[in-house]
Amino acid sequence: MPLKPDLPLPEAEPQRVGYAIVGLGQLTVDELVPAVRTSEHAHVVAFVTSETEKGLALARAVGLGEDDVYTYDDFEQLTGRKDVDAVYIVLPNALHREYVERAAKIGKHVLCEKPLGMNADDARAMVEACNSAGVLLMTAYRCQYTPEHWAARDAVHSGKLGKVKLLDSIHVQVEDDPEAWRLKKELAGGGPLVDVGIYCVNTLRFVLGQEPQWVFAALHQPDGDPRFVEVEESLSFMLGFPGGLIANGLTSYGARTTSTLRVLGEKGSLLMDPAFPYVGVRLSLTDEQGELTPSFPSSDQFSQEFDHFAQCIREGRRPWTPGEEGVQDHVVMDAIYESARTGQVVRLKTGQGKDAFRGTPPEVPGRD
Amino acid sequence: MPLKPDLPLPEAEPQRVGYAIVGLGQLTVDELVPAVRTSEHAHVVAFVTSETEKGLALARAVGLGEDDVYTYDDFEQLTGRKDVDAVYIVLPNALHREYVERAAKIGKHVLCEKPLGMNADDARAMVEACNSAGVLLMTAYRCQYTPEHWAARDAVHSGKLGKVKLLDSIHVQVEDDPEAWRLKKELAGGGPLVDVGIYCVNTLRFVLGQEPQWVFAALHQPDGDPRFVEVEESLSFMLGFPGGLIANGLTSYGARTTSTLRVLGEKGSLLMDPAFPYVGVRLSLTDEQGELTPSFPSSDQFSQEFDHFAQCIREGRRPWTPGEEGVQDHVVMDAIYESARTGQVVRLKTGQGKDAFRGTPPEVPGRD
Amino acid sequence: MPLKPDLPLPEAEPQRVGYAIVGLGQLTVDELVPAVRTSEHAHVVAFVTSETEKGLALARAVGLGEDDVYTYDDFEQLTGRKDVDAVYIVLPNALHREYVERAAKIGKHVLCEKPLGMNADDARAMVEACNSAGVLLMTAYRCQYTPEHWAARDAVHSGKLGKVKLLDSIHVQVEDDPEAWRLKKELAGGGPLVDVGIYCVNTLRFVLGQEPQWVFAALHQPDGDPRFVEVEESLSFMLGFPGGLIANGLTSYGARTTSTLRVLGEKGSLLMDPAFPYVGVRLSLTDEQGELTPSFPSSDQFSQEFDHFAQCIREGRRPWTPGEEGVQDHVVMDAIYESARTGQVVRLKTGQGKDAFRGTPPEVPGRD
Amino acid sequence: MPLKPDLPLPEAEPQRVGYAIVGLGQLTVDELVPAVRTSEHAHVVAFVTSETEKGLALARAVGLGEDDVYTYDDFEQLTGRKDVDAVYIVLPNALHREYVERAAKIGKHVLCEKPLGMNADDARAMVEACNSAGVLLMTAYRCQYTPEHWAARDAVHSGKLGKVKLLDSIHVQVEDDPEAWRLKKELAGGGPLVDVGIYCVNTLRFVLGQEPQWVFAALHQPDGDPRFVEVEESLSFMLGFPGGLIANGLTSYGARTTSTLRVLGEKGSLLMDPAFPYVGVRLSLTDEQGELTPSFPSSDQFSQEFDHFAQCIREGRRPWTPGEEGVQDHVVMDAIYESARTGQVVRLKTGQGKDAFRGTPPEVPGRD
């Protein structure tokens, strides 16, 4: 039966960019492994974990063998693996720097989960380590790779909304396990801000292509709740951007999942709601004609990341969200925490020009 | 043909509470006159205006005569009109106090548009004038009389959302006439905050039944735009409520109409979007079951106000939104402007107990 | 205070077209009286009812006197009322013809509720009576006067959807009073089809501007339900239009309120959901760009009808939905009942040309 | 770093039920291969195709070798492949029967795409072939395996909607390639009805758990359109179910994609819109409380199918949608075509009892 001869097929496995995934938490099992298997240019060739049994099971599940599972102590054995082009660090935040530095030392490119580090200084050190070693570093900001978020950004930059005046973003979810590492300051570096609020900060910066000049913030850390002994429960922040633009943000580990982004312009407004889920991001644009909900080609956020970094590795290009992009969010978040502590506005040096900390734009499905 | 004998009919005109409407702007012509004609307990019996021709035309349109139209100079002639129980002040903000005081002096109850005055001191004087004269004063906060806003408040107080953590409210619209009185500080008292942002402040206070303890704000007044020589274009504020709750707000005269209220609780969240239009307020409640958009009986916000105040007059009860409720918004808005001016957090004395500044709850269609 | 001098005001009462409303059921009290009071060119000047007390109460409520309330026996006394230009017949269907004929005889124009009569022959007699008497007859199809329904029609005719292929419409609601006149065949002429299903038939014809060529239908009349002894509970119909277009329809008195219209074209589709409520009609248009929900100026469906017919009377023009439009729905509904009875397809003669049975297009708010 | 030890991991590859996929069209490449890779109990171990190059590329892409790609002529060589438990037939409809019979002959279980065959007789022969050979046959009705469709069915059966009265379903899409095999009667067996309209028929039967007693239908096959020389462009059908329930359906290859299901009950209604996409099915339930949009766990429709049939194979259970379920849709569709041809109602023998043609209910994510 003659079928269309030109269907795009994924690359053959051996030619793809090979990743070792470091850390086998829920994100790895539920999202990353399925995503890499359906990507175009990447494949997973090794796992690094302290849980050997789990690593072996997952390896078997994806057609890998015993030799493809490493302990953290054996991490440097990846040196000899020619098929490992890059490592993907999916560990608690406090371990990011160590493993990024160890990866750089053995000459592997690094894709690192957000937040990049524990704070701006920590993250800067990671950037320097990778620069010195001549490997690429990418911060895994999946929302800078979706058609929906790019359409939001394009609506802002095309003038479709008229001059933008105000923005608003919310990202909250419930963390109910007092033992979760995300609630330990030494492991996470902060509370909901660095885990979920970072999406607000990062996406506000992304859609504007600009950097905040000042920050004000307030937080709440309730007495008597064992979850919030070390980190904040809820936090509100205000960011002042060039030209008088102001953005409000809310984040929390104490409220049921909500994620939104709203941009208010003189001619129209845009709403992403939900703004930050893995699937089902919904964008609408409202102007005097009414409300438009554009349709988008389906795409997998994690596959997009795997493929973008794979192509950057092949072509020696700087990723769209390099380490510097991760550093800048830490700069802003450090200021947010400082403002919340002092009750004072904190001023920031801004980046120079549009997209000051970003690299080569990604290919986005359905975008010209 | 036998029809159901028990259909509710409006009261006969002569038995209703009679209103004189002072000021014939667009709100009066487009909303108030139609609303009072379809209310149950109120009717309009006189107009006060400087535009005699317009007043006569409107009087004819509603079946009134030449004698029912008064100039501002003749305002005190309403004294002799036994059928005028109350006056409804629909004038530029700077004139509210004068006409409330003149109405009090001639013994007429007063329904006054929001904002009540030019600032908290101005508004306090109006409350005192009415108290001294023994007349009732109600601030026309239409959104405290709708089934949708009460359902939002009930969701908060019933525990349906779990403990509330964060709130967010937006009200922006475009004012494009540089000559509009709303852009003159001496006539309006402020910019978008006192006109549209007041809905955010007022509704946040209403759904919580509590008062903010501190305020932070920042505003933008662009150079070179003839509209914003005297008042702000855009303003962002943060309110700290008891128990660590934080609410963000955005208001502007420079962005296309958006009006929202969001309440984030540990078990669920609620969204009103749009939150503040005359018709078409939409409420949704989201929890682990999914998203519920409740249905409501149709009702007219302005008729509800006319009828609530009419009943309060008849029964000598304090309205749900008395003058004191209007004063309290000025206290908060004065603090917002002070914070924006100084760049510092401003602390507020809070009211005592729930609904500290409110009176008798209104009858709300469809609410038990 | 200088206000904009050019606000549109309603006409003075004495210059408006005067209506006598015949029948004081819920529609009259809840919708028509408020609507006529907020119309631009019409006012109500008399009521005709068998319930004198109710008539007097309603008259008082709208500023009319005892002399403005008539019994059905006194109907002909309206002859002497120069201020009564038209009568609006809001009676059970079985009485439409008698009162239309009596109105024609005394030279009053007639606005008659839908369905126009009991069947096509009955309705044709009404048209002839009005033609002979030289008075205008309009069928009160409120959905042919809304901006939303005209936008749907315009989307079809502009080619925006590409060639239209299929349509679907639903209108169901619960009638739970076994004593309701709507459930008596001698009073209603039929069941849900002639009361709510007529909206589907009428709107399908309206958006296409064409007439069906054939009909198939099936109905259900459950045993043992006292409500459905005389009329159908539920009915499904299929209409074949020129060019191979097929439209499906569903109507019922046994299912909770739903009202929709869907048009499926080669380039896009449109959905009205809800399609037929008094307020809150929602239109969306979907094509390859996504889904657009246009915004519309607010308007009152009943006021639009009052005003359109008032203008037709003044200018001697044929209304957009004259008696002939009402006849044609009866022709289709008679065929639907015949098909349901015989189980066979019933063929119809079609009208000649587009909008074969319609008159002067109405002014529609927001439409050029 | 201690991670939760109880994360569910997919089974190791060698223990899973092995599938050979027969036919490498777009569905296979874009949906089935990714789905099987993320299923829990299934894996793909062989491909059968006439396009050897494409087969080899796809094999390499999923970690298989040259020996795992077969031509149609070599199909019987799968006999020796112990790791091939089942074949999945993804071929043009006209070839379903041949390959089901060949699979049965070599003792392999069969999952076959819908429609099962070319007509009821063709499909019955397939059922008999599998029964005789003692292999399981499942019709690949993915929409009977989603949480959303089961929630719709549960709403009907739980009485939540009250007694159901009427139903409506639409499935249309554009087929614009005149050379597509789906437009050739000898290859497809019919037009849009057997390809997309089958979802309406199948889902109506599924949510009710009952079988239609009569059918009426009309179709349109435009002159001069090279796509519709052999099959219908558009088709409307009406199905009469026990108890007087009537369901309307629309299907077409000439209109932009729309897919819906609506169930109208005395207490409430449900809407699926879109009803039949691979991802993003949306269900809402409306009753007097308002409109509820339930949330569902994410799941992949094709993975659900792979896993359900895998478990049936392991446990020797009859699948929920066995061959008989596929036969019954052909019975209904044969009647639909007969009615469209004759213009007459066609009566059907109904099944005995609820879910007369179904087997063991599947495990549905999030359903108790």
GROMACS .gro file of N, CA and C in nm, chain C residues 165-168 170 172 174 214 216 218 220 233-234 236-238 243-244 246 248-252 254-256 258 260 262 264-269 273 286-288 343-345, chain D residues 165-168 170 172 174 214 216 218 220 233-234 236-238 243-244 246 248-252 254-256 258 260 262 264-269 273 286-288 343-345:
model
  258
  901LYS      N    1  -2.171   2.327   0.508
  901LYS     CA    2  -2.206   2.188   0.476
  901LYS      C    3  -2.318   2.133   0.563
  902LEU      N    4  -2.310   2.156   0.693
  902LEU     CA    5  -2.405   2.094   0.786
  902LEU      C    6  -2.437   2.193   0.898
  903LEU      N    7  -2.555   2.175   0.957
  903LEU     CA    8  -2.594   2.260   1.070
  903LEU      C    9  -2.661   2.174   1.178
  904ASP      N   10  -2.666   2.229   1.296
  904ASP     CA   11  -2.721   2.156   1.409
  904ASP      C   12  -2.777   2.257   1.508
  906ILE      N   13  -3.025   2.293   1.881
  906ILE     CA   14  -3.093   2.229   1.994
  906ILE      C   15  -3.164   2.336   2.076
  908VAL      N   16  -3.408   2.287   2.419
  908VAL     CA   17  -3.487   2.203   2.510
  908VAL      C   18  -3.502   2.277   2.642
  910VAL      N   19  -3.740   2.225   3.047
  910VAL     CA   20  -3.834   2.142   3.122
  910VAL      C   21  -3.965   2.219   3.143
  950TRP      N   22  -3.699   1.951   0.221
  950TRP     CA   23  -3.761   1.829   0.273
  950TRP      C   24  -3.738   1.821   0.424
  952PHE      N   25  -3.756   1.536   0.772
  952PHE     CA   26  -3.785   1.408   0.837
  952PHE      C   27  -3.786   1.433   0.986
  954ALA      N   28  -3.892   1.254   1.402
  954ALA     CA   29  -3.941   1.148   1.491
  954ALA      C   30  -3.965   1.212   1.627
  956HIS      N   31  -4.116   1.156   2.055
  956HIS     CA   32  -4.143   1.063   2.166
  956HIS      C   33  -4.247   1.126   2.258
  969GLU      N   34  -4.326   1.491   2.403
  969GLU     CA   35  -4.225   1.533   2.500
  969GLU      C   36  -4.099   1.580   2.428
  970SER      N   37  -4.051   1.498   2.335
  970SER     CA   38  -3.924   1.524   2.267
  970SER      C   39  -3.941   1.500   2.118
  972SER      N   40  -3.708   1.506   1.732
  972SER     CA   41  -3.586   1.526   1.652
  972SER      C   42  -3.626   1.549   1.508
  973PHE      N   43  -3.562   1.646   1.443
  973PHE     CA   44  -3.595   1.667   1.302
  973PHE      C   45  -3.469   1.689   1.220
  974MET      N   46  -3.485   1.661   1.091
  974MET     CA   47  -3.378   1.680   0.994
  974MET      C   48  -3.438   1.762   0.880
  979GLY      N   49  -2.880   2.276  -0.220
  979GLY     CA   50  -2.736   2.257  -0.229
  979GLY      C   51  -2.686   2.142  -0.145
  980GLY      N   52  -2.778   2.061  -0.094
  980GLY     CA   53  -2.736   1.943  -0.019
  980GLY      C   54  -2.706   1.968   0.127
  982ILE      N   55  -2.768   1.987   0.510
  982ILE     CA   56  -2.860   1.919   0.600
  982ILE      C   57  -2.846   1.980   0.739
  984ASN      N   58  -2.972   1.929   1.145
  984ASN     CA   59  -3.038   1.848   1.247
  984ASN      C   60  -3.093   1.938   1.357
  985GLY      N   61  -3.204   1.895   1.417
  985GLY     CA   62  -3.259   1.972   1.528
  985GLY      C   63  -3.315   1.882   1.637
  986LEU      N   64  -3.309   1.930   1.761
  986LEU     CA   65  -3.365   1.857   1.874
  986LEU      C   66  -3.444   1.954   1.959
  987THR      N   67  -3.560   1.910   2.005
  987THR     CA   68  -3.636   1.994   2.098
  987THR      C   69  -3.708   1.905   2.198
  988SER      N   70  -3.737   1.959   2.314
  988SER     CA   71  -3.799   1.878   2.418
  988SER      C   72  -3.853   1.966   2.530
  990GLY      N   73  -3.869   1.791   2.813
  990GLY     CA   74  -3.832   1.696   2.918
  990GLY      C   75  -3.688   1.703   2.960
  991ALA      N   76  -3.611   1.796   2.905
  991ALA     CA   77  -3.467   1.802   2.936
  991ALA      C   78  -3.429   1.944   2.979
  992ARG      N   79  -3.333   1.949   3.068
  992ARG     CA   80  -3.288   2.077   3.123
  992ARG      C   81  -3.241   2.172   3.012
  994THR      N   82  -3.110   2.375   2.733
  994THR     CA   83  -2.991   2.385   2.647
  994THR      C   84  -3.037   2.453   2.519
  996THR      N   85  -2.859   2.574   2.142
  996THR     CA   86  -2.737   2.586   2.062
  996THR      C   87  -2.770   2.599   1.913
  998ARG      N   88  -2.510   2.539   1.561
  998ARG     CA   89  -2.377   2.514   1.510
  998ARG      C   90  -2.383   2.512   1.358
 1000LEU      N   91  -2.134   2.429   1.029
 1000LEU     CA   92  -2.008   2.365   0.993
 1000LEU      C   93  -1.974   2.397   0.849
 1001GLY      N   94  -1.867   2.469   0.828
 1001GLY     CA   95  -1.826   2.506   0.693
 1001GLY      C   96  -1.689   2.450   0.661
 1002GLU      N   97  -1.653   2.461   0.535
 1002GLU     CA   98  -1.527   2.397   0.494
 1002GLU      C   99  -1.404   2.467   0.553
 1003LYS      N  100  -1.416   2.597   0.581
 1003LYS     CA  101  -1.301   2.670   0.637
 1003LYS      C  102  -1.312   2.694   0.786
 1004GLY      N  103  -1.433   2.691   0.836
 1004GLY     CA  104  -1.449   2.719   0.978
 1004GLY      C  105  -1.589   2.685   1.023
 1005SER      N  106  -1.610   2.699   1.153
 1005SER     CA  107  -1.741   2.668   1.208
 1005SER      C  108  -1.781   2.777   1.305
 1009ASP      N  109  -2.383   2.920   2.183
 1009ASP     CA  110  -2.414   2.835   2.298
 1009ASP      C  111  -2.395   2.917   2.425
 1022THR      N  112  -1.465   2.948   1.487
 1022THR     CA  113  -1.340   2.872   1.490
 1022THR      C  114  -1.290   2.847   1.350
 1023ASP      N  115  -1.164   2.881   1.326
 1023ASP     CA  116  -1.102   2.842   1.199
 1023ASP      C  117  -0.957   2.804   1.226
 1024GLU      N  118  -0.876   2.798   1.124
 1024GLU     CA  119  -0.740   2.749   1.145
 1024GLU      C  120  -0.658   2.839   1.238
 1079GLY      N  121  -4.376   0.869   0.946
 1079GLY     CA  122  -4.247   0.801   0.933
 1079GLY      C  123  -4.183   0.820   0.797
 1080GLN      N  124  -4.236   0.912   0.719
 1080GLN     CA  125  -4.187   0.936   0.583
 1080GLN      C  126  -4.127   1.076   0.570
 1081VAL      N  127  -4.037   1.089   0.475
 1081VAL     CA  128  -3.987   1.221   0.438
 1081VAL      C  129  -4.102   1.303   0.378
 1269LYS      N  130  -3.296   1.203   2.761
 1269LYS     CA  131  -3.403   1.218   2.663
 1269LYS      C  132  -3.353   1.221   2.519
 1270LEU      N  133  -3.246   1.297   2.496
 1270LEU     CA  134  -3.198   1.318   2.359
 1270LEU      C  135  -3.046   1.324   2.359
 1271LEU      N  136  -2.986   1.290   2.245
 1271LEU     CA  137  -2.841   1.297   2.232
 1271LEU      C  138  -2.806   1.355   2.095
 1272ASP      N  139  -2.685   1.402   2.086
 1272ASP     CA  140  -2.640   1.468   1.963
 1272ASP      C  141  -2.490   1.449   1.953
 1274ILE      N  142  -2.140   1.500   1.673
 1274ILE     CA  143  -2.087   1.551   1.547
 1274ILE      C  144  -1.941   1.509   1.535
 1276VAL      N  145  -1.672   1.582   1.215
 1276VAL     CA  146  -1.643   1.620   1.077
 1276VAL      C  147  -1.497   1.662   1.067
 1278VAL      N  148  -1.186   1.777   0.730
 1278VAL     CA  149  -1.165   1.796   0.586
 1278VAL      C  150  -1.068   1.691   0.534
 1318TRP      N  151  -3.387   0.173   1.540
 1318TRP     CA  152  -3.415   0.218   1.403
 1318TRP      C  153  -3.319   0.329   1.364
 1320PHE      N  154  -3.255   0.652   1.058
 1320PHE     CA  155  -3.287   0.727   0.937
 1320PHE      C  156  -3.164   0.809   0.901
 1322ALA      N  157  -2.964   1.071   0.576
 1322ALA     CA  158  -2.958   1.138   0.445
 1322ALA      C  159  -2.813   1.178   0.422
 1324HIS      N  160  -2.508   1.368   0.136
 1324HIS     CA  161  -2.483   1.458   0.022
 1324HIS      C  162  -2.352   1.421  -0.045
 1337GLU      N  163  -1.990   1.303   0.077
 1337GLU     CA  164  -1.918   1.411   0.142
 1337GLU      C  165  -1.968   1.430   0.284
 1338SER      N  166  -2.101   1.440   0.298
 1338SER     CA  167  -2.161   1.470   0.428
 1338SER      C  168  -2.279   1.376   0.451
 1340SER      N  169  -2.604   1.290   0.752
 1340SER     CA  170  -2.676   1.312   0.877
 1340SER      C  171  -2.754   1.187   0.911
 1341PHE      N  172  -2.752   1.149   1.039
 1341PHE     CA  173  -2.831   1.031   1.076
 1341PHE      C  174  -2.906   1.052   1.205
 1342MET      N  175  -3.010   0.975   1.220
 1342MET     CA  176  -3.093   0.977   1.340
 1342MET      C  177  -3.104   0.832   1.388
 1347GLY      N  178  -3.680   0.304   2.472
 1347GLY     CA  179  -3.733   0.402   2.565
 1347GLY      C  180  -3.762   0.535   2.501
 1348GLY      N  181  -3.757   0.540   2.369
 1348GLY     CA  182  -3.793   0.665   2.301
 1348GLY      C  183  -3.679   0.764   2.287
 1350ILE      N  184  -3.380   0.952   2.128
 1350ILE     CA  185  -3.338   0.975   1.990
 1350ILE      C  186  -3.201   1.045   1.991
 1352ASN      N  187  -2.917   1.234   1.734
 1352ASN     CA  188  -2.881   1.288   1.602
 1352ASN      C  189  -2.730   1.280   1.582
 1353GLY      N  190  -2.690   1.264   1.456
 1353GLY     CA  191  -2.547   1.263   1.426
 1353GLY      C  192  -2.517   1.331   1.294
 1354LEU      N  193  -2.400   1.393   1.288
 1354LEU     CA  194  -2.353   1.456   1.165
 1354LEU      C  195  -2.209   1.415   1.140
 1355THR      N  196  -2.178   1.385   1.014
 1355THR     CA  197  -2.039   1.355   0.980
 1355THR      C  198  -2.010   1.408   0.841
 1356SER      N  199  -1.884   1.440   0.816
 1356SER     CA  200  -1.848   1.496   0.686
 1356SER      C  201  -1.698   1.491   0.665
 1358GLY      N  202  -1.611   1.731   0.450
 1358GLY     CA  203  -1.606   1.860   0.383
 1358GLY      C  204  -1.606   1.980   0.475
 1359ALA      N  205  -1.602   1.955   0.606
 1359ALA     CA  206  -1.610   2.067   0.701
 1359ALA      C  207  -1.495   2.059   0.800
 1360ARG      N  208  -1.451   2.177   0.845
 1360ARG     CA  209  -1.338   2.186   0.936
 1360ARG      C  210  -1.364   2.110   1.065
 1362THR      N  211  -1.461   1.936   1.377
 1362THR     CA  212  -1.543   1.956   1.496
 1362THR      C  213  -1.579   1.818   1.547
 1364THR      N  214  -1.810   1.653   1.876
 1364THR     CA  215  -1.888   1.678   1.998
 1364THR      C  216  -1.977   1.560   2.033
 1366ARG      N  217  -2.329   1.538   2.298
 1366ARG     CA  218  -2.414   1.606   2.395
 1366ARG      C  219  -2.522   1.509   2.440
 1368LEU      N  220  -2.869   1.504   2.675
 1368LEU     CA  221  -2.966   1.593   2.739
 1368LEU      C  222  -3.057   1.513   2.830
 1369GLY      N  223  -3.050   1.541   2.959
 1369GLY     CA  224  -3.131   1.469   3.057
 1369GLY      C  225  -3.224   1.564   3.129
 1370GLU      N  226  -3.316   1.505   3.205
 1370GLU     CA  227  -3.417   1.590   3.269
 1370GLU      C  228  -3.358   1.678   3.379
 1371LYS      N  229  -3.250   1.633   3.441
 1371LYS     CA  230  -3.189   1.712   3.549
 1371LYS      C  231  -3.064   1.788   3.506
 1372GLY      N  232  -3.002   1.739   3.401
 1372GLY     CA  233  -2.878   1.804   3.360
 1372GLY      C  234  -2.834   1.755   3.224
 1373SER      N  235  -2.729   1.813   3.175
 1373SER     CA  236  -2.680   1.774   3.044
 1373SER      C  237  -2.529   1.762   3.049
 1377ASP      N  238  -1.665   1.846   2.415
 1377ASP     CA  239  -1.631   1.933   2.301
 1377ASP      C  240  -1.492   1.989   2.324
 1390THR      N  241  -2.363   2.011   3.318
 1390THR     CA  242  -2.440   2.128   3.360
 1390THR      C  243  -2.569   2.084   3.428
 1391ASP      N  244  -2.594   2.137   3.545
 1391ASP     CA  245  -2.724   2.116   3.608
 1391ASP      C  246  -2.764   2.246   3.677
 1392GLU      N  247  -2.861   2.238   3.768
 1392GLU     CA  248  -2.910   2.363   3.826
 1392GLU      C  249  -2.805   2.436   3.908
 1447GLY      N  250  -3.425   0.633   0.145
 1447GLY     CA  251  -3.509   0.740   0.200
 1447GLY      C  252  -3.609   0.690   0.302
 1448GLN      N  253  -3.590   0.567   0.349
 1448GLN     CA  254  -3.683   0.505   0.444
 1448GLN      C  255  -3.615   0.477   0.577
 1449VAL      N  256  -3.694   0.474   0.681
 1449VAL     CA  257  -3.646   0.427   0.811
 1449VAL      C  258  -3.607   0.280   0.799
   0.00000   0.00000   0.00000
